[in-house]
Amino acid sequence: QVQLVESGGGSVQAGGSLRLSCAASGYTYRHNCLGWFRQAPGKEREGVAIIYIGSGNTYYADSVKGRFTISQDNAKNTVYLQMNSLKSEDTAMYYCAAEFYPCPLWPVSPNDYTYWGKGTQVTVSS
């Protein structure tokens, strides 16, 4: 059974940083894509960053390019989202999601991903 557990959310002032973690288990970790989505109150869930575990290819939403970095630690079956220069508009619930190969092409929709974590809240105050 695929399990995704997020951690690392919290409250931070604008300009600050946070690192989110997503620990994956229950499947062959290498054969998939993992990504971060977010959903702000009253808005649709959107893709933030995706990583293809096998190749290491990464993709980012324009709104976070240059500020967020997605990375992987294959020894720990964990994907990270380093978020720097945070803005108030980054405030949202952040979700980790996984899908098996072939990976959905970027830009992705939440409907493209089958497995989801429960989310971790990120709040940025200005």
Short mmCIF file of C-alpha atoms in Angstrom, two decimals:
data_model
loop_
_atom_site.label_atom_id
_atom_site.label_comp_id
_atom_site.label_asym_id
_atom_site.label_seq_id
_atom_site.Cartn_x
_atom_site.Cartn_y
_atom_site.Cartn_z
CA GLN A 1 0.00 0.00 0.00
CA VAL A 2 1.43 3.34 -1.05
CA GLN A 3 1.91 5.73 1.84
CA LEU A 4 3.07 9.33 1.66
CA VAL A 5 3.75 11.29 4.83
CA GLU A 6 4.50 15.01 4.68
CA SER A 7 6.25 17.05 7.34
CA GLY A 8 7.98 20.38 7.76
CA GLY A 9 5.16 22.86 7.40
CA GLY A 10 4.71 25.78 9.74
CA SER A 11 4.42 29.52 10.06
CA VAL A 12 7.09 31.87 8.79
CA GLN A 13 7.45 35.53 7.94
CA ALA A 14 7.68 36.70 4.36
CA GLY A 15 11.20 36.26 3.04
CA GLY A 16 11.80 33.23 5.23
CA SER A 17 12.39 29.58 4.36
CA LEU A 18 10.90 26.19 5.06
CA ARG A 19 11.76 22.67 3.95
CA LEU A 20 9.01 20.15 3.41
CA SER A 21 9.64 16.41 3.43
CA CYS A 22 7.64 13.59 1.89
CA ALA A 23 8.49 10.07 3.04
CA ALA A 24 7.25 7.40 0.65
CA SER A 25 6.68 3.71 1.37
CA GLY A 26 4.76 0.68 0.20
CA TYR A 27 5.96 0.49 -3.41
CA THR A 28 9.03 0.41 -5.62
CA TYR A 29 10.24 3.91 -5.00
CA ARG A 30 12.34 4.20 -8.14
CA HIS A 31 9.48 3.61 -10.57
CA ASN A 32 7.54 6.75 -10.11
CA CYS A 33 7.20 10.50 -10.11
CA LEU A 34 6.70 12.48 -6.94
CA GLY A 35 5.45 15.98 -6.65
CA TRP A 36 4.21 18.77 -4.49
CA PHE A 37 0.83 20.39 -4.94
CA ARG A 38 -0.77 23.15 -2.91
CA GLN A 39 -4.24 24.42 -2.25
CA ALA A 40 -5.05 27.80 -0.79
CA PRO A 41 -8.47 28.55 0.71
CA GLY A 42 -11.03 29.10 -2.03
CA LYS A 43 -8.61 28.08 -4.78
CA GLU A 44 -8.04 24.96 -6.82
CA ARG A 45 -5.20 22.60 -6.03
CA GLU A 46 -2.20 23.33 -8.24
CA GLY A 47 1.06 21.63 -9.10
CA VAL A 48 4.10 23.30 -7.55
CA ALA A 49 7.03 21.01 -8.41
CA ILE A 50 7.54 17.52 -9.77
CA ILE A 51 10.52 15.19 -9.81
CA TYR A 52 10.98 12.04 -11.86
CA ILE A 53 12.67 9.68 -9.43
CA GLY A 54 14.54 7.66 -12.05
CA SER A 55 16.01 10.50 -14.13
CA GLY A 56 15.97 13.27 -11.56
CA ASN A 57 14.23 15.61 -14.00
CA THR A 58 12.39 18.42 -12.26
CA TYR A 59 9.60 20.79 -13.22
CA TYR A 60 8.30 23.91 -11.47
CA ALA A 61 5.35 26.22 -11.59
CA ASP A 62 6.33 29.66 -12.87
CA SER A 63 5.23 31.21 -9.57
CA VAL A 64 7.93 29.32 -7.63
CA LYS A 65 10.80 29.08 -10.12
CA GLY A 66 14.03 30.35 -8.63
CA ARG A 67 12.63 30.17 -5.08
CA PHE A 68 11.66 26.51 -4.58
CA THR A 69 13.80 23.43 -5.16
CA ILE A 70 12.58 19.84 -5.25
CA SER A 71 15.12 17.13 -4.49
CA GLN A 72 15.29 13.47 -3.60
CA ASP A 73 17.14 11.22 -1.19
CA ASN A 74 16.75 7.76 -2.66
CA ALA A 75 18.38 6.09 0.31
CA LYS A 76 15.56 7.43 2.49
CA ASN A 77 12.76 7.20 -0.09
CA THR A 78 12.14 10.86 0.62
CA VAL A 79 11.50 13.91 -1.52
CA TYR A 80 12.06 17.44 -0.25
CA LEU A 81 10.76 20.86 -1.19
CA GLN A 82 13.09 23.65 -0.15
CA MET A 83 11.14 26.89 -0.13
CA ASN A 84 13.06 30.16 0.04
CA SER A 85 12.00 33.80 -0.22
CA LEU A 86 8.51 32.83 0.83
CA LYS A 87 5.65 35.18 0.03
CA SER A 88 2.21 35.53 1.56
CA GLU A 89 0.73 34.05 -1.61
CA ASP A 90 2.59 30.81 -0.88
CA THR A 91 0.26 30.25 2.07
CA ALA A 92 -1.56 26.97 1.43
CA MET A 93 -1.90 23.35 2.39
CA TYR A 94 0.91 21.50 0.66
CA TYR A 95 0.38 17.92 -0.48
CA CYS A 96 2.80 15.26 -1.64
CA ALA A 97 1.58 13.05 -4.48
CA ALA A 98 2.93 10.03 -6.36
CA GLU A 99 2.22 8.36 -9.65
CA PHE A 100 3.77 5.36 -11.35
CA TYR A 101 5.52 5.55 -14.72
CA PRO A 102 4.92 6.84 -17.26
CA CYS A 103 4.96 10.16 -15.47
CA PRO A 104 2.31 12.67 -16.45
CA LEU A 105 3.72 15.47 -18.56
CA TRP A 106 4.21 18.94 -17.09
CA PRO A 107 2.14 20.97 -16.40
CA VAL A 108 0.27 18.47 -14.29
CA SER A 109 -3.22 18.37 -12.89
CA PRO A 110 -4.12 16.87 -9.52
CA ASN A 111 -6.19 14.37 -11.49
CA ASP A 112 -2.96 13.02 -12.99
CA TYR A 113 -1.78 11.70 -9.62
CA THR A 114 -3.24 8.72 -7.80
CA TYR A 115 -1.56 8.65 -4.39
CA TRP A 116 -1.69 11.50 -1.91
CA GLY A 117 -0.47 12.41 1.52
CA LYS A 118 -2.64 14.20 4.06
CA GLY A 119 -0.90 17.52 3.63
CA THR A 120 1.08 19.98 5.71
CA GLN A 121 0.11 23.61 6.29
CA VAL A 122 2.40 26.46 5.27
CA THR A 123 1.49 29.94 6.47
CA VAL A 124 3.50 32.98 5.41
CA SER A 125 2.79 36.26 7.15
CA SER A 126 3.68 39.61 5.61
#
